[in-house]
Coordinates of C-alpha atoms in Angstrom, one line a residue:
Chain A
M1 CA -27.0 -11.5 -6.8
G2 CA -28.1 -11.1 -10.4
E3 CA -25.8 -11.7 -13.3
R4 CA -23.8 -8.6 -14.2
K5 CA -23.9 -7.3 -17.8
P6 CA -20.6 -6.2 -19.5
I7 CA -19.9 -2.6 -18.8
T8 CA -20.2 -0.2 -21.7
A9 CA -18.4 3.0 -22.8
E10 CA -21.7 4.9 -22.2
T11 CA -21.9 3.7 -18.6
V12 CA -18.2 4.5 -17.9
A13 CA -18.7 8.0 -19.4
A14 CA -21.9 8.6 -17.4
V15 CA -20.3 7.5 -14.1
A16 CA -17.2 9.6 -14.8
R17 CA -19.3 12.6 -15.6
E18 CA -22.2 12.3 -13.2
N19 CA -20.8 10.5 -10.2
A20 CA -17.1 11.3 -10.2
G21 CA -17.1 14.7 -11.7
H22 CA -14.3 13.8 -14.1
P23 CA -15.8 13.8 -17.6
L24 CA -14.0 11.6 -20.2
E25 CA -13.6 11.9 -24.0
P26 CA -15.5 9.1 -25.8
E27 CA -12.3 7.4 -26.8
R28 CA -11.1 7.2 -23.2
A29 CA -14.5 5.9 -22.0
A30 CA -14.3 3.1 -24.6
A31 CA -10.7 2.2 -23.7
Y32 CA -11.6 2.3 -20.0
A33 CA -14.6 0.1 -20.5
A34 CA -12.5 -2.5 -22.1
A35 CA -9.9 -2.3 -19.3
L36 CA -12.5 -2.3 -16.6
E37 CA -14.3 -5.5 -17.7
P38 CA -11.6 -7.9 -16.5
I39 CA -11.3 -5.8 -13.3
L40 CA -15.0 -6.1 -12.6
G41 CA -14.6 -9.8 -13.2
M42 CA -12.0 -9.9 -10.5
M43 CA -14.4 -8.0 -8.1
E44 CA -16.9 -10.9 -8.6
Q45 CA -14.3 -13.2 -7.1
L46 CA -14.2 -11.0 -4.0
R47 CA -18.0 -10.9 -3.7
A48 CA -18.0 -14.7 -3.7
L49 CA -15.6 -15.0 -0.7
P50 CA -16.9 -16.2 2.7
L51 CA -16.9 -12.7 4.3
K52 CA -20.2 -12.7 6.1
D53 CA -18.9 -12.1 9.6
V54 CA -15.5 -10.6 8.6
E55 CA -14.9 -6.9 9.3
P56 CA -12.7 -4.7 7.1
A57 CA -9.0 -4.5 8.0
P58 CA -8.7 -0.8 8.7
V59 CA -10.5 0.1 11.9
F60 CA -11.4 3.6 13.0
T61 CA -9.2 5.1 15.7
P62 CA -10.6 8.2 17.5
V63 CA -8.2 11.1 17.3
E64 CA -7.1 12.1 20.8
G65 CA -5.5 15.4 21.9
A66 CA -7.0 17.5 19.2
S67 CA -8.1 21.0 20.1
N68 CA -9.4 24.2 18.5
D69 CA -6.6 26.3 19.9
Chain B
M1 CA 43.2 -0.4 -4.5
T2 CA 39.8 -1.6 -3.4
D3 CA 36.9 -0.3 -5.5
L4 CA 34.8 1.2 -2.8
T5 CA 31.7 1.2 -5.0
Q6 CA 31.7 -2.6 -5.0
L7 CA 31.5 -2.9 -1.2
D8 CA 28.5 -3.3 1.0
V9 CA 27.5 -1.1 3.9
V10 CA 29.1 -3.3 6.6
E11 CA 32.4 -3.3 4.7
L12 CA 32.3 0.4 4.1
G13 CA 31.3 1.1 7.7
A14 CA 34.2 -1.0 9.0
L15 CA 36.7 0.9 6.8
I16 CA 35.3 4.2 7.9
A17 CA 35.2 3.3 11.6
A18 CA 38.8 2.1 11.4
K19 CA 39.7 5.4 9.7
H20 CA 41.1 3.4 6.7
V21 CA 39.0 5.5 4.4
S22 CA 37.1 8.7 5.0
P23 CA 33.4 9.4 4.3
V24 CA 34.7 12.0 1.7
E25 CA 36.6 9.3 -0.2
V26 CA 33.7 7.0 -0.1
T27 CA 31.3 9.7 -1.3
D28 CA 33.6 10.8 -4.1
A29 CA 33.9 7.2 -5.3
F30 CA 30.2 6.8 -5.6
L31 CA 29.8 10.3 -7.2
A32 CA 32.4 9.4 -9.8
R33 CA 30.7 6.1 -10.5
I34 CA 27.4 8.0 -10.9
D35 CA 29.1 10.3 -13.4
Q36 CA 30.4 7.3 -15.3
V37 CA 27.3 5.2 -15.7
N38 CA 24.1 6.9 -14.5
A39 CA 23.2 8.2 -17.9
G40 CA 22.8 4.7 -19.3
L41 CA 20.7 3.5 -16.4
N42 CA 18.5 6.6 -15.5
A43 CA 18.6 5.6 -11.8
F44 CA 19.4 8.9 -10.2
V45 CA 17.1 11.7 -11.4
T46 CA 18.3 14.5 -9.0
L47 CA 21.9 14.7 -7.7
T48 CA 23.1 16.6 -4.7
P49 CA 26.9 16.3 -5.0
E50 CA 27.8 19.5 -3.2
A51 CA 25.5 18.8 -0.2
A52 CA 26.8 15.2 -0.2
R53 CA 30.4 16.3 0.0
A54 CA 29.6 18.8 2.7
T55 CA 27.8 16.1 4.8
A56 CA 30.7 13.7 4.2
R57 CA 33.2 16.3 5.3
A58 CA 31.2 16.9 8.5
A59 CA 31.0 13.1 9.1
E60 CA 34.8 12.9 8.6
A61 CA 35.4 15.7 11.1
E62 CA 33.1 14.1 13.7
I63 CA 34.8 10.7 13.3
L64 CA 38.3 12.2 13.5
A65 CA 37.2 14.0 16.6
G66 CA 36.1 10.7 18.2
T67 CA 32.4 10.9 17.6
H68 CA 31.2 7.8 15.7
R69 CA 27.4 7.7 15.4
G70 CA 27.2 4.0 14.4
P71 CA 27.5 1.7 11.4
L72 CA 25.8 4.1 9.0
H73 CA 28.0 7.1 9.8
G74 CA 29.5 8.4 6.6
I75 CA 27.6 5.9 4.4
P76 CA 26.3 7.3 1.1
L77 CA 22.8 6.5 0.0
G78 CA 20.0 7.5 -2.4
H79 CA 16.3 8.1 -1.6
K80 CA 13.5 7.1 -3.9
D81 CA 12.0 10.2 -5.3
L82 CA 8.8 9.5 -3.4
Y83 CA 10.5 10.5 -0.1
A84 CA 10.3 14.2 0.9
T85 CA 13.8 15.7 1.2
A86 CA 14.0 19.2 2.6
G87 CA 15.3 21.6 0.0
V88 CA 15.7 18.9 -2.7
R89 CA 13.1 18.4 -5.5
T90 CA 10.8 15.5 -4.8
T91 CA 8.7 14.6 -7.9
G92 CA 7.3 11.2 -7.4
G93 CA 8.4 10.7 -11.0
S94 CA 5.6 12.9 -12.2
R95 CA 5.2 16.2 -14.0
V96 CA 2.4 16.9 -11.5
L97 CA 5.2 17.6 -8.9
A98 CA 8.0 18.6 -11.3
D99 CA 8.7 21.7 -9.2
N100 CA 7.9 20.3 -5.8
V101 CA 10.6 21.2 -3.2
P102 CA 9.6 20.0 0.3
T103 CA 10.6 22.1 3.3
E104 CA 10.8 19.1 5.6
D105 CA 12.4 15.6 5.4
S106 CA 10.3 12.5 5.5
T107 CA 10.8 10.7 8.8
V108 CA 12.9 8.0 7.2
A109 CA 15.2 10.5 5.5
A110 CA 15.5 12.5 8.8
R111 CA 16.3 9.4 10.8
L112 CA 18.9 8.2 8.3
A113 CA 20.5 11.6 8.2
A114 CA 20.6 11.5 12.0
A115 CA 22.4 8.2 11.8
G116 CA 25.1 10.0 9.8
T117 CA 24.3 8.9 6.2
V118 CA 25.2 11.0 3.2
M119 CA 22.5 11.6 0.7
L120 CA 23.7 11.5 -2.9
G121 CA 20.4 12.3 -4.5
K122 CA 17.0 11.1 -5.6
L123 CA 16.2 7.9 -7.4
N124 CA 13.8 7.2 -10.3
T125 CA 10.4 5.7 -9.5
H126 CA 7.4 4.5 -11.5
E127 CA 5.2 7.6 -11.5
F128 CA 3.7 8.0 -8.0
A129 CA 4.7 4.3 -7.4
Y130 CA 1.7 3.3 -9.5
G131 CA 3.2 0.4 -11.5
P132 CA 5.6 -2.5 -11.1
T133 CA 8.1 -2.0 -14.0
N134 CA 9.6 1.5 -13.6
E135 CA 8.8 2.2 -17.3
N136 CA 6.5 5.1 -16.7
S137 CA 8.2 8.2 -15.1
M138 CA 8.6 11.8 -16.2
F139 CA 12.3 11.0 -16.4
G140 CA 11.8 7.9 -18.7
P141 CA 12.4 4.3 -17.8
T142 CA 15.1 3.0 -15.5
R143 CA 17.3 0.3 -17.1
N144 CA 18.5 -2.9 -15.4
P145 CA 22.3 -3.0 -15.1
W146 CA 22.2 -6.8 -15.6
N147 CA 20.8 -6.1 -19.1
T148 CA 19.9 -2.6 -20.1
D149 CA 17.1 -3.9 -22.4
R150 CA 15.3 -5.3 -19.3
I151 CA 13.1 -3.7 -16.7
T152 CA 14.4 -3.0 -13.2
G153 CA 11.1 -3.9 -11.7
G154 CA 9.3 -1.1 -9.8
S155 CA 8.3 1.1 -8.4
S156 CA 11.6 1.5 -6.6
G157 CA 13.5 0.8 -9.8
G158 CA 15.9 3.6 -9.5
S159 CA 16.9 2.3 -6.2
G160 CA 17.4 -1.2 -7.6
A161 CA 19.5 -0.1 -10.5
A162 CA 21.6 2.2 -8.3
V163 CA 22.5 -0.4 -5.7
A164 CA 23.0 -3.1 -8.2
A165 CA 25.3 -1.0 -10.4
G166 CA 27.4 0.5 -7.5
L167 CA 25.9 4.0 -7.7
A168 CA 25.0 3.7 -4.0
P169 CA 25.6 1.0 -1.5
I170 CA 22.0 1.1 -0.2
A171 CA 18.8 3.0 -1.0
S172 CA 15.4 3.6 0.3
G173 CA 12.3 2.3 -1.4
S174 CA 8.6 1.8 -0.8
D175 CA 6.4 -1.2 -1.2
T176 CA 2.6 -1.3 -1.8
G177 CA 2.3 -4.4 -3.9
G178 CA 6.0 -5.4 -4.0
S179 CA 7.8 -2.2 -5.0
I180 CA 10.8 -2.9 -2.9
R181 CA 10.9 -6.6 -3.5
M182 CA 10.2 -6.6 -7.2
P183 CA 13.2 -4.4 -8.1
A184 CA 15.3 -6.4 -5.6
A185 CA 14.3 -9.6 -7.4
C186 CA 15.0 -8.1 -10.9
C187 CA 18.3 -6.6 -9.9
G188 CA 19.8 -9.3 -7.7
L189 CA 19.5 -7.4 -4.4
T190 CA 18.2 -7.8 -0.9
G191 CA 14.9 -6.0 -0.5
L192 CA 13.0 -5.7 2.8
K193 CA 9.4 -4.8 3.3
P194 CA 9.0 -4.4 7.1
T195 CA 5.7 -5.0 8.9
Y196 CA 3.0 -2.4 8.2
G197 CA 3.5 0.3 10.9
R198 CA 7.1 -0.7 11.7
V199 CA 8.6 2.2 9.6
S200 CA 7.0 5.6 9.4
R201 CA 5.3 6.6 6.1
A202 CA 5.3 10.2 7.1
G203 CA 6.6 12.4 4.3
I204 CA 6.5 9.7 1.6
L205 CA 4.1 10.4 -1.2
P206 CA 1.3 7.8 -0.8
L207 CA 0.1 5.4 -3.4
C208 CA -2.4 3.7 -1.1
W209 CA -2.5 4.5 2.6
S210 CA -3.5 1.2 4.0
M211 CA -0.8 -0.8 2.1
D212 CA 2.2 1.5 1.8
H213 CA 5.4 0.3 3.5
A214 CA 8.9 1.9 3.6
G215 CA 12.2 -0.1 3.6
P216 CA 15.6 -0.6 2.0
L217 CA 17.1 -2.1 -1.1
A218 CA 20.5 -3.4 0.0
R219 CA 23.4 -5.7 -0.9
S220 CA 22.8 -8.0 2.1
A221 CA 20.4 -8.9 4.8
M222 CA 22.9 -7.4 7.3
D223 CA 22.9 -4.1 5.5
A224 CA 19.1 -4.2 5.4
A225 CA 19.1 -4.8 9.2
L226 CA 21.3 -1.8 9.8
F227 CA 19.0 0.4 7.7
L228 CA 15.9 -1.0 9.5
G229 CA 17.5 -0.4 12.9
A230 CA 18.0 3.3 12.1
V231 CA 14.5 4.0 10.8
A232 CA 12.2 1.7 12.8
G233 CA 10.1 3.0 15.6
H234 CA 7.0 5.0 16.5
D235 CA 6.4 8.2 14.7
P236 CA 3.4 10.4 15.8
R237 CA 3.4 11.9 12.3
D238 CA 2.1 8.6 10.9
A239 CA -1.3 7.4 12.1
A240 CA -0.4 3.8 11.3
S241 CA 2.9 3.9 13.1
A242 CA 3.2 1.1 15.7
D243 CA 4.3 2.0 19.2
R244 CA 6.5 -1.0 19.9
P245 CA 10.1 -1.5 21.0
V246 CA 12.7 -1.7 18.3
P247 CA 15.0 -4.8 18.7
D248 CA 18.6 -5.0 17.7
Y249 CA 18.1 -6.4 14.3
A250 CA 21.8 -6.6 13.3
G251 CA 22.5 -8.4 16.6
A252 CA 19.8 -10.9 15.9
L253 CA 21.4 -12.1 12.7
T254 CA 23.3 -15.1 14.0
G255 CA 23.0 -17.2 10.9
D256 CA 21.8 -20.1 13.1
I257 CA 18.6 -21.5 11.6
R258 CA 18.7 -25.0 13.2
G259 CA 15.2 -26.1 13.9
L260 CA 13.6 -23.2 12.1
R261 CA 10.3 -24.3 10.4
I262 CA 9.9 -23.0 6.8
G263 CA 6.4 -23.2 5.3
I264 CA 6.4 -23.8 1.6
P265 CA 3.1 -22.8 -0.1
R266 CA 3.5 -24.5 -3.5
R267 CA 0.0 -23.7 -4.8
Y268 CA -0.3 -20.2 -6.2
F269 CA 3.3 -19.1 -5.4
F270 CA 5.3 -21.9 -7.1
D271 CA 3.0 -23.5 -9.5
Q272 CA 2.5 -20.2 -11.5
A273 CA 6.3 -19.4 -11.6
Q274 CA 8.7 -20.1 -14.4
G275 CA 10.3 -23.6 -14.1
Q276 CA 13.8 -22.3 -13.9
V277 CA 13.0 -19.9 -11.1
V278 CA 11.3 -22.7 -9.2
S279 CA 14.4 -24.9 -9.6
L280 CA 16.7 -22.2 -8.2
V281 CA 14.3 -21.6 -5.3
D282 CA 14.1 -25.3 -4.6
A283 CA 18.0 -25.4 -4.6
A284 CA 18.0 -22.6 -2.1
L285 CA 15.5 -24.4 0.1
A286 CA 17.7 -27.5 0.0
E287 CA 20.6 -25.3 1.2
L288 CA 18.5 -24.1 4.1
A289 CA 17.5 -27.6 5.0
A290 CA 21.1 -28.7 5.0
M291 CA 21.7 -25.9 7.5
G292 CA 19.2 -27.4 9.8
A293 CA 15.9 -25.8 8.8
E294 CA 12.8 -28.0 8.5
L295 CA 10.7 -27.6 5.3
V296 CA 6.9 -27.9 5.7
E297 CA 4.4 -27.9 2.9
V298 CA 1.5 -25.5 3.6
D299 CA -1.5 -24.2 1.8
I300 CA -3.0 -20.7 2.2
P301 CA -6.8 -20.8 1.6
H302 CA -8.2 -18.0 -0.5
I303 CA -4.8 -16.8 -1.6
E304 CA -5.9 -16.7 -5.2
A305 CA -8.1 -13.7 -4.4
S306 CA -5.1 -11.5 -3.5
A307 CA -4.8 -9.8 -6.9
A308 CA -8.5 -8.9 -6.9
A309 CA -8.3 -7.4 -3.4
A310 CA -5.1 -5.5 -4.1
M311 CA -6.5 -4.1 -7.3
A312 CA -9.6 -2.9 -5.5
I313 CA -7.6 -1.2 -2.9
Y314 CA -4.9 0.4 -5.1
I315 CA -7.5 1.7 -7.5
S316 CA -9.8 3.2 -4.8
E317 CA -7.2 4.7 -2.6
A318 CA -4.9 6.1 -5.3
T319 CA -7.8 7.7 -7.1
A320 CA -9.0 9.3 -3.9
Y321 CA -5.5 10.7 -3.3
H322 CA -5.3 12.2 -6.8
D323 CA -8.9 13.3 -7.0
D324 CA -8.3 17.0 -7.1
T325 CA -5.3 16.8 -9.5
L326 CA -7.5 14.8 -11.9
D327 CA -9.9 17.7 -12.0
D328 CA -7.6 20.0 -14.0
R329 CA -4.2 18.5 -14.5
A330 CA -4.9 14.9 -15.7
D331 CA -2.8 15.6 -18.9
L332 CA 0.3 15.8 -16.7
Y333 CA 0.3 12.1 -15.8
T334 CA 1.8 9.4 -18.0
E335 CA -0.8 7.6 -19.9
Q336 CA -0.7 4.4 -18.0
V337 CA -1.0 6.1 -14.6
R338 CA -3.7 8.4 -15.8
A339 CA -5.7 5.5 -17.0
F340 CA -5.4 3.6 -13.7
L341 CA -6.5 6.8 -11.8
E342 CA -9.5 7.5 -14.0
I343 CA -10.6 3.9 -14.0
G344 CA -10.7 4.2 -10.2
D345 CA -13.7 6.5 -10.6
Q346 CA -15.6 3.4 -11.6
M347 CA -14.9 1.3 -8.5
L348 CA -17.8 0.5 -6.1
A349 CA -17.3 1.3 -2.4
K350 CA -18.6 -2.2 -1.6
D351 CA -15.8 -3.8 -3.6
Y352 CA -13.2 -1.7 -1.8
L353 CA -14.7 -2.9 1.5
H354 CA -14.9 -6.5 0.4
A355 CA -11.2 -6.2 -0.4
Q356 CA -10.5 -4.8 3.1
R357 CA -12.6 -7.6 4.6
Y358 CA -10.5 -10.1 2.6
R359 CA -7.4 -8.8 4.2
T360 CA -8.8 -9.8 7.6
L361 CA -9.8 -13.2 6.2
L362 CA -6.3 -13.7 4.6
G363 CA -4.5 -12.5 7.6
T364 CA -6.4 -14.9 9.8
E365 CA -5.6 -17.8 7.5
V366 CA -1.9 -16.9 7.4
A367 CA -1.7 -16.4 11.1
R368 CA -3.2 -19.9 11.6
I369 CA -0.5 -21.3 9.4
M370 CA 2.3 -19.3 11.0
A371 CA 1.4 -20.7 14.4
D372 CA 3.1 -23.8 13.1
V373 CA 6.0 -22.4 11.0
D374 CA 8.4 -19.5 11.6
V375 CA 8.6 -18.2 8.0
L376 CA 7.0 -18.8 4.6
A377 CA 9.3 -19.2 1.6
T378 CA 8.3 -18.5 -2.0
P379 CA 9.9 -17.4 -5.3
G380 CA 10.5 -13.6 -5.0
I381 CA 8.7 -13.0 -8.3
A382 CA 7.4 -15.6 -10.8
H383 CA 9.8 -14.8 -13.6
T384 CA 13.1 -13.0 -14.4
A385 CA 13.1 -9.3 -15.4
T386 CA 11.3 -8.9 -18.7
P387 CA 12.3 -6.8 -21.7
L388 CA 11.4 -3.1 -21.5
G389 CA 8.1 -2.5 -23.3
Q390 CA 7.1 -6.1 -23.3
E391 CA 3.6 -6.4 -21.9
M392 CA 3.3 -10.2 -21.7
V393 CA 5.5 -12.8 -20.2
D394 CA 5.6 -16.6 -20.9
I395 CA 5.2 -18.7 -17.7
N396 CA 5.4 -22.4 -18.5
G397 CA 3.7 -22.0 -21.9
T398 CA 1.1 -19.5 -20.8
E399 CA 1.2 -15.9 -21.8
E400 CA 0.3 -13.6 -19.0
A401 CA 0.4 -9.8 -18.5
V402 CA 3.6 -8.7 -16.8
F403 CA 1.7 -6.3 -14.6
G404 CA -0.2 -9.3 -13.1
A405 CA 2.5 -11.9 -13.0
I406 CA 5.2 -9.8 -11.4
L407 CA 3.0 -8.8 -8.5
R408 CA 1.6 -12.2 -7.7
N409 CA 4.1 -13.4 -5.1
T410 CA 4.7 -10.1 -3.3
E411 CA 1.3 -8.4 -3.0
P412 CA -0.2 -10.9 -0.6
F413 CA 2.2 -9.8 2.1
D414 CA 1.3 -6.1 1.5
L415 CA -2.3 -7.2 2.1
T416 CA -1.4 -9.0 5.4
G417 CA 1.2 -6.4 6.4
Q418 CA 3.6 -9.1 7.6
P419 CA 7.4 -8.6 7.0
A420 CA 9.0 -10.1 3.9
V421 CA 12.4 -10.0 2.4
V422 CA 13.6 -11.0 -1.1
I423 CA 17.2 -12.1 -1.8
P424 CA 18.9 -13.4 -4.9
C425 CA 19.3 -17.2 -5.2
G426 CA 20.8 -17.7 -8.7
L427 CA 21.0 -16.6 -12.3
A428 CA 18.7 -18.0 -14.9
D429 CA 19.7 -19.0 -18.4
D430 CA 18.8 -15.4 -19.6
G431 CA 21.5 -14.1 -17.3
M432 CA 19.1 -12.4 -15.0
P433 CA 18.8 -12.9 -11.3
A434 CA 16.2 -15.2 -9.7
S435 CA 15.1 -14.7 -6.1
I436 CA 13.6 -16.3 -3.0
Q437 CA 11.2 -14.5 -0.6
F438 CA 10.8 -15.1 3.1
A439 CA 7.8 -13.8 5.0
G440 CA 7.5 -13.8 8.7
R441 CA 5.1 -13.1 11.6
P442 CA 4.1 -9.5 12.1
F443 CA 7.0 -7.5 13.7
D444 CA 9.4 -10.4 13.4
E445 CA 11.7 -8.9 10.9
A446 CA 14.6 -10.4 12.8
T447 CA 13.7 -13.9 11.8
V448 CA 13.1 -13.2 8.1
L449 CA 16.4 -11.3 8.0
N450 CA 18.2 -14.1 9.9
V451 CA 17.1 -16.7 7.4
A452 CA 18.2 -14.5 4.6
H453 CA 21.5 -13.9 6.4
A454 CA 22.1 -17.6 7.0
Y455 CA 21.6 -18.2 3.3
Q456 CA 24.0 -15.4 2.4
Q457 CA 26.6 -16.7 4.8
A458 CA 26.5 -20.0 2.9
T459 CA 26.3 -18.7 -0.7
D460 CA 27.6 -15.8 -2.7
W461 CA 24.6 -14.9 -5.0
H462 CA 24.2 -11.6 -3.1
R463 CA 27.9 -10.7 -3.9
R464 CA 27.4 -11.1 -7.7
R465 CA 27.5 -7.8 -9.5
P466 CA 26.4 -7.1 -13.0
D467 CA 29.2 -6.5 -15.5
Y468 CA 28.1 -2.9 -16.2

């Protein structure tokens, strides 16, 4: 996996506006970029774990007994 | 004359069952205490005194007529303002739900009502349970009765302050990263997070579906066992509810821990806690060893990734839950909670799923260790309650964010879903409670409560009350 570049206010603003549908004021985008950087660092710790054959904890349970009545 | 507000549920229940006091007298005593001190603590945010007195009168009539529903009959309590209560405002501590009046009780509230409890009102919470200090709520911060300049811990901080200060003998809470156990630790109480699925989440505002747990903040392990016995059990309204038999928790508390093996994970849980907290926890462990328990050093591989996994899950699930409100009412949230929710828009799905895969990995490692020990013991939280508004805490010379440090020892057991209880084990030099945590095998609440009960039979830390 390539090295991650620090996230910028412009990226945060673009994701919020174009992906999430929650546009942000520039000041918020800048503040969130600063707050997000250590969080993204923590996510790198997760990506480095030995998870190759490990399934996620929540598993799907088919819903029984549903009807259209 | 005994001050009824200083008694625990077992003591009050015995007086009521023996008809030495009536539920009306007990309820009036707590309502008077609330009138006297709640304004300084900001614990109760909605009071229901007339309904409480009516319920207490009905309980009194039933008991006098010979119908005694059990140990909780006539016992007053408060519910965290995250729990739906029919006809009573339920805000989640947020202006988003300032006028929300549910038409139906949460399952826990309904089961406690059926057990004969008397609801006094609703208790302050960190907004939508999204924070560990109880500083951010539409009602303002809750104050710790041990020192009103300190945090109560959160998010069930109103519950912690109320039970510690004698505004209620027991209260409900919810725990996603430690939100029952952190206020229990900060306020000198017994806080139980049952196994995920043991107690229904139905009707409790979610923070994060896959990690939310419901349970009590109490004055003793026995009181917590009585609460758990009343609320545990399958609920078809909760998709995660476990369909398993409910044991007699109170009956399992023998106080006999001879031969019990207690695993001590020093790395992560002890070596990043304040020295004085560790000393008090070690003294508690020595007490348990003297009672016949065997202490075993253990190490949990990959435990250090807990905070990252919990963060990925909170941020993703909470933002999904609040997605529509963020569209047009984001300004109604407190600034801290709004920021967490909007930052959640930036989280990658793969990181959320890595976090959920980590839960399987961590659960497997912990299960392997717990094949050899009956419970794990750790400091409840890494430090004592910090001053309100203080963002950093000193831990052995290292400054660390309170929001990270306070969660460190509790959130691993929300990730694994296993039961965990926090109880007081001393007072630090700053006059604030220190605590020890016991975590057990899934659905073995009886053992973690029995260890706590054994310790409380031999010590009186759980009987200490703040001079407030």
